[in-house]
Amino acid sequence: MIITTQSGAVRLQSGKTSMFIDPQSRRFSSADVVVNTVYPPAIDAEGGSGGGAFWIEHAGEYEIKGIRIRGWQVGAEEDRESIVYLIAFENINFAVLGSIDILPPEAVEHMQDIDISIVSPAGSGEKLAKLL
């Protein structure tokens, strides 16, 4: 597993399978999955060089190329959803805490087996990052 940051995004890669979290540019053409936690998104899923990347920006359950992703809405303000994503990729469990400032108790119950927490640099999680 390779974890890097690229242009404000977090990239997870194992072999030829990769995903981006919160890309700030359209340079994610090699990704299989893109998870967006920022509203409004820095870029849109349409018309970019995203190739065949599967774009996720809402709560739900997804499985793409062996990557399992579960998202829970943990709040909403005006027209913005706050979502916590749990990602299982190569036997490593990630929590992606994007545009949230607090971690609600209902999200904590789903996070018992987390190996790595990612507070997206593109999100508004400054308060949350200080708590972690």
PDB file of C-alpha atoms in Angstrom:
ATOM      1  CA  MET A   1       0.000   0.000   0.000  1.00  0.00           C
ATOM      2  CA  ILE A   2       1.321   3.398  -1.006  1.00  0.00           C
ATOM      3  CA  ILE A   3      -0.209   6.519   0.561  1.00  0.00           C
ATOM      4  CA  THR A   4       0.765   9.905  -0.860  1.00  0.00           C
ATOM      5  CA  THR A   5      -0.552  13.422  -1.224  1.00  0.00           C
ATOM      6  CA  GLN A   6      -0.738  14.987  -4.649  1.00  0.00           C
ATOM      7  CA  SER A   7      -1.929  18.529  -5.320  1.00  0.00           C
ATOM      8  CA  GLY A   8      -4.020  18.655  -2.150  1.00  0.00           C
ATOM      9  CA  ALA A   9      -5.470  15.161  -2.606  1.00  0.00           C
ATOM     10  CA  VAL A  10      -4.693  11.941  -0.783  1.00  0.00           C
ATOM     11  CA  ARG A  11      -3.877   8.990  -3.031  1.00  0.00           C
ATOM     12  CA  LEU A  12      -4.116   5.353  -1.963  1.00  0.00           C
ATOM     13  CA  GLN A  13      -2.535   2.788  -4.265  1.00  0.00           C
ATOM     14  CA  SER A  14      -1.945  -0.934  -4.218  1.00  0.00           C
ATOM     15  CA  GLY A  15      -0.528  -2.429  -7.381  1.00  0.00           C
ATOM     16  CA  LYS A  16      -2.501  -1.061 -10.339  1.00  0.00           C
ATOM     17  CA  THR A  17      -5.537  -0.155  -8.233  1.00  0.00           C
ATOM     18  CA  SER A  18      -5.723   3.397  -6.884  1.00  0.00           C
ATOM     19  CA  MET A  19      -8.087   5.964  -5.469  1.00  0.00           C
ATOM     20  CA  PHE A  20      -8.000   9.687  -4.785  1.00  0.00           C
ATOM     21  CA  ILE A  21      -9.608  11.543  -1.909  1.00  0.00           C
ATOM     22  CA  ASP A  22     -10.567  15.150  -2.638  1.00  0.00           C
ATOM     23  CA  PRO A  23      -8.639  15.842  -5.844  1.00  0.00           C
ATOM     24  CA  GLN A  24      -8.079  19.539  -6.476  1.00  0.00           C
ATOM     25  CA  SER A  25      -7.258  19.118 -10.147  1.00  0.00           C
ATOM     26  CA  ARG A  26      -8.297  16.794 -12.937  1.00  0.00           C
ATOM     27  CA  ARG A  27      -5.062  14.810 -12.696  1.00  0.00           C
ATOM     28  CA  PHE A  28      -6.621  11.623 -11.448  1.00  0.00           C
ATOM     29  CA  SER A  29      -6.976   9.801 -14.755  1.00  0.00           C
ATOM     30  CA  SER A  30      -5.232   6.703 -13.411  1.00  0.00           C
ATOM     31  CA  ALA A  31      -7.620   6.382 -10.448  1.00  0.00           C
ATOM     32  CA  ASP A  32     -10.243   3.685 -10.198  1.00  0.00           C
ATOM     33  CA  VAL A  33     -12.180   5.534  -7.483  1.00  0.00           C
ATOM     34  CA  VAL A  34     -12.490   9.177  -6.436  1.00  0.00           C
ATOM     35  CA  VAL A  35     -14.020  10.066  -3.057  1.00  0.00           C
ATOM     36  CA  ASN A  36     -15.027  13.700  -2.695  1.00  0.00           C
ATOM     37  CA  THR A  37     -15.708  15.105   0.778  1.00  0.00           C
ATOM     38  CA  VAL A  38     -15.649  18.810  -0.077  1.00  0.00           C
ATOM     39  CA  TYR A  39     -18.733  20.840  -0.930  1.00  0.00           C
ATOM     40  CA  PRO A  40     -18.844  22.388  -3.367  1.00  0.00           C
ATOM     41  CA  PRO A  41     -16.340  20.054  -5.032  1.00  0.00           C
ATOM     42  CA  ALA A  42     -13.119  21.624  -6.256  1.00  0.00           C
ATOM     43  CA  ILE A  43     -13.768  19.882  -9.569  1.00  0.00           C
ATOM     44  CA  ASP A  44     -16.713  18.025 -10.993  1.00  0.00           C
ATOM     45  CA  ALA A  45     -16.898  14.437 -12.126  1.00  0.00           C
ATOM     46  CA  GLU A  46     -18.002  15.412 -15.601  1.00  0.00           C
ATOM     47  CA  GLY A  47     -15.799  16.566 -18.403  1.00  0.00           C
ATOM     48  CA  GLY A  48     -12.460  15.993 -16.681  1.00  0.00           C
ATOM     49  CA  SER A  49      -9.664  13.602 -17.412  1.00  0.00           C
ATOM     50  CA  GLY A  50     -11.071  11.223 -14.830  1.00  0.00           C
ATOM     51  CA  GLY A  51     -11.213   8.438 -17.381  1.00  0.00           C
ATOM     52  CA  GLY A  52     -13.105   5.547 -15.863  1.00  0.00           C
ATOM     53  CA  ALA A  53     -12.866   6.678 -12.243  1.00  0.00           C
ATOM     54  CA  PHE A  54     -15.951   5.915 -10.163  1.00  0.00           C
ATOM     55  CA  TRP A  55     -16.903   9.179  -8.427  1.00  0.00           C
ATOM     56  CA  ILE A  56     -18.358   9.047  -4.874  1.00  0.00           C
ATOM     57  CA  GLU A  57     -19.680  12.093  -3.062  1.00  0.00           C
ATOM     58  CA  HIS A  58     -22.755  10.852  -1.177  1.00  0.00           C
ATOM     59  CA  ALA A  59     -23.495   8.419   1.633  1.00  0.00           C
ATOM     60  CA  GLY A  60     -23.965   4.784   0.643  1.00  0.00           C
ATOM     61  CA  GLU A  61     -22.192   1.473   0.193  1.00  0.00           C
ATOM     62  CA  TYR A  62     -19.894   0.865  -2.746  1.00  0.00           C
ATOM     63  CA  GLU A  63     -17.466  -1.821  -3.906  1.00  0.00           C
ATOM     64  CA  ILE A  64     -15.136  -1.113  -6.810  1.00  0.00           C
ATOM     65  CA  LYS A  65     -12.189  -3.337  -7.745  1.00  0.00           C
ATOM     66  CA  GLY A  66     -12.038  -4.882  -4.282  1.00  0.00           C
ATOM     67  CA  ILE A  67     -12.205  -1.528  -2.462  1.00  0.00           C
ATOM     68  CA  ARG A  68     -15.146  -1.415  -0.047  1.00  0.00           C
ATOM     69  CA  ILE A  69     -16.462   2.040   0.792  1.00  0.00           C
ATOM     70  CA  ARG A  70     -19.229   2.916   3.234  1.00  0.00           C
ATOM     71  CA  GLY A  71     -20.378   6.473   3.801  1.00  0.00           C
ATOM     72  CA  TRP A  72     -22.593   7.821   6.573  1.00  0.00           C
ATOM     73  CA  GLN A  73     -24.163  11.234   6.626  1.00  0.00           C
ATOM     74  CA  VAL A  74     -23.315  12.748  10.001  1.00  0.00           C
ATOM     75  CA  GLY A  75     -24.810  16.184   9.497  1.00  0.00           C
ATOM     76  CA  ALA A  76     -25.978  18.743   7.002  1.00  0.00           C
ATOM     77  CA  GLU A  77     -25.817  22.513   6.722  1.00  0.00           C
ATOM     78  CA  GLU A  78     -27.889  24.311   4.131  1.00  0.00           C
ATOM     79  CA  ASP A  79     -26.991  22.442   0.934  1.00  0.00           C
ATOM     80  CA  ARG A  80     -23.874  20.651   2.246  1.00  0.00           C
ATOM     81  CA  GLU A  81     -23.757  17.045   3.435  1.00  0.00           C
ATOM     82  CA  SER A  82     -21.209  16.025   6.050  1.00  0.00           C
ATOM     83  CA  ILE A  83     -20.162  12.438   5.415  1.00  0.00           C
ATOM     84  CA  VAL A  84     -17.729  10.062   7.091  1.00  0.00           C
ATOM     85  CA  TYR A  85     -16.341   7.383   4.783  1.00  0.00           C
ATOM     86  CA  LEU A  86     -14.894   4.064   5.876  1.00  0.00           C
ATOM     87  CA  ILE A  87     -12.688   2.416   3.281  1.00  0.00           C
ATOM     88  CA  ALA A  88     -11.381  -1.157   3.343  1.00  0.00           C
ATOM     89  CA  PHE A  89      -8.507  -1.451   0.868  1.00  0.00           C
ATOM     90  CA  GLU A  90      -5.905  -4.246   0.961  1.00  0.00           C
ATOM     91  CA  ASN A  91      -6.842  -5.307   4.506  1.00  0.00           C
ATOM     92  CA  ILE A  92      -6.288  -1.774   5.810  1.00  0.00           C
ATOM     93  CA  ASN A  93      -9.251   0.142   7.238  1.00  0.00           C
ATOM     94  CA  PHE A  94      -9.300   3.892   6.633  1.00  0.00           C
ATOM     95  CA  ALA A  95     -11.628   6.532   8.069  1.00  0.00           C
ATOM     96  CA  VAL A  96     -11.966   9.588   5.835  1.00  0.00           C
ATOM     97  CA  LEU A  97     -13.101  12.591   7.820  1.00  0.00           C
ATOM     98  CA  GLY A  98     -13.566  15.329   5.273  1.00  0.00           C
ATOM     99  CA  SER A  99     -15.745  18.366   5.771  1.00  0.00           C
ATOM    100  CA  ILE A 100     -16.635  17.837   9.416  1.00  0.00           C
ATOM    101  CA  ASP A 101     -15.555  19.713  12.525  1.00  0.00           C
ATOM    102  CA  ILE A 102     -16.744  17.200  15.124  1.00  0.00           C
ATOM    103  CA  LEU A 103     -17.104  13.442  15.146  1.00  0.00           C
ATOM    104  CA  PRO A 104     -20.682  12.609  16.176  1.00  0.00           C
ATOM    105  CA  PRO A 105     -21.292   9.586  18.432  1.00  0.00           C
ATOM    106  CA  GLU A 106     -23.261   7.788  15.698  1.00  0.00           C
ATOM    107  CA  ALA A 107     -20.135   7.766  13.522  1.00  0.00           C
ATOM    108  CA  VAL A 108     -17.879   6.503  16.307  1.00  0.00           C
ATOM    109  CA  GLU A 109     -19.762   3.195  16.572  1.00  0.00           C
ATOM    110  CA  HIS A 110     -18.751   2.356  12.981  1.00  0.00           C
ATOM    111  CA  MET A 111     -15.074   3.167  13.565  1.00  0.00           C
ATOM    112  CA  GLN A 112     -13.964   0.397  15.922  1.00  0.00           C
ATOM    113  CA  ASP A 113     -11.426  -1.257  13.596  1.00  0.00           C
ATOM    114  CA  ILE A 114      -9.821   1.765  11.927  1.00  0.00           C
ATOM    115  CA  ASP A 115      -6.117   1.515  11.127  1.00  0.00           C
ATOM    116  CA  ILE A 116      -5.609   4.978   9.585  1.00  0.00           C
ATOM    117  CA  SER A 117      -7.660   8.187   9.866  1.00  0.00           C
ATOM    118  CA  ILE A 118      -7.458  10.743   7.083  1.00  0.00           C
ATOM    119  CA  VAL A 119      -8.572  14.303   7.679  1.00  0.00           C
ATOM    120  CA  SER A 120      -8.749  15.697   4.192  1.00  0.00           C
ATOM    121  CA  PRO A 121      -6.545  18.754   3.704  1.00  0.00           C
ATOM    122  CA  ALA A 122      -9.194  20.062   1.323  1.00  0.00           C
ATOM    123  CA  GLY A 123     -12.001  19.720   3.878  1.00  0.00           C
ATOM    124  CA  SER A 124     -12.860  22.008   6.744  1.00  0.00           C
ATOM    125  CA  GLY A 125     -11.767  19.633   9.491  1.00  0.00           C
ATOM    126  CA  GLU A 126      -9.262  21.896  11.262  1.00  0.00           C
ATOM    127  CA  LYS A 127     -11.008  21.502  14.635  1.00  0.00           C
ATOM    128  CA  LEU A 128     -11.302  17.753  14.146  1.00  0.00           C
ATOM    129  CA  ALA A 129      -7.616  17.417  13.240  1.00  0.00           C
ATOM    130  CA  LYS A 130      -6.684  19.097  16.531  1.00  0.00           C
ATOM    131  CA  LEU A 131      -8.907  16.662  18.452  1.00  0.00           C
ATOM    132  CA  LEU A 132      -7.314  13.618  16.835  1.00  0.00           C
TER     133      LEU A 132
END
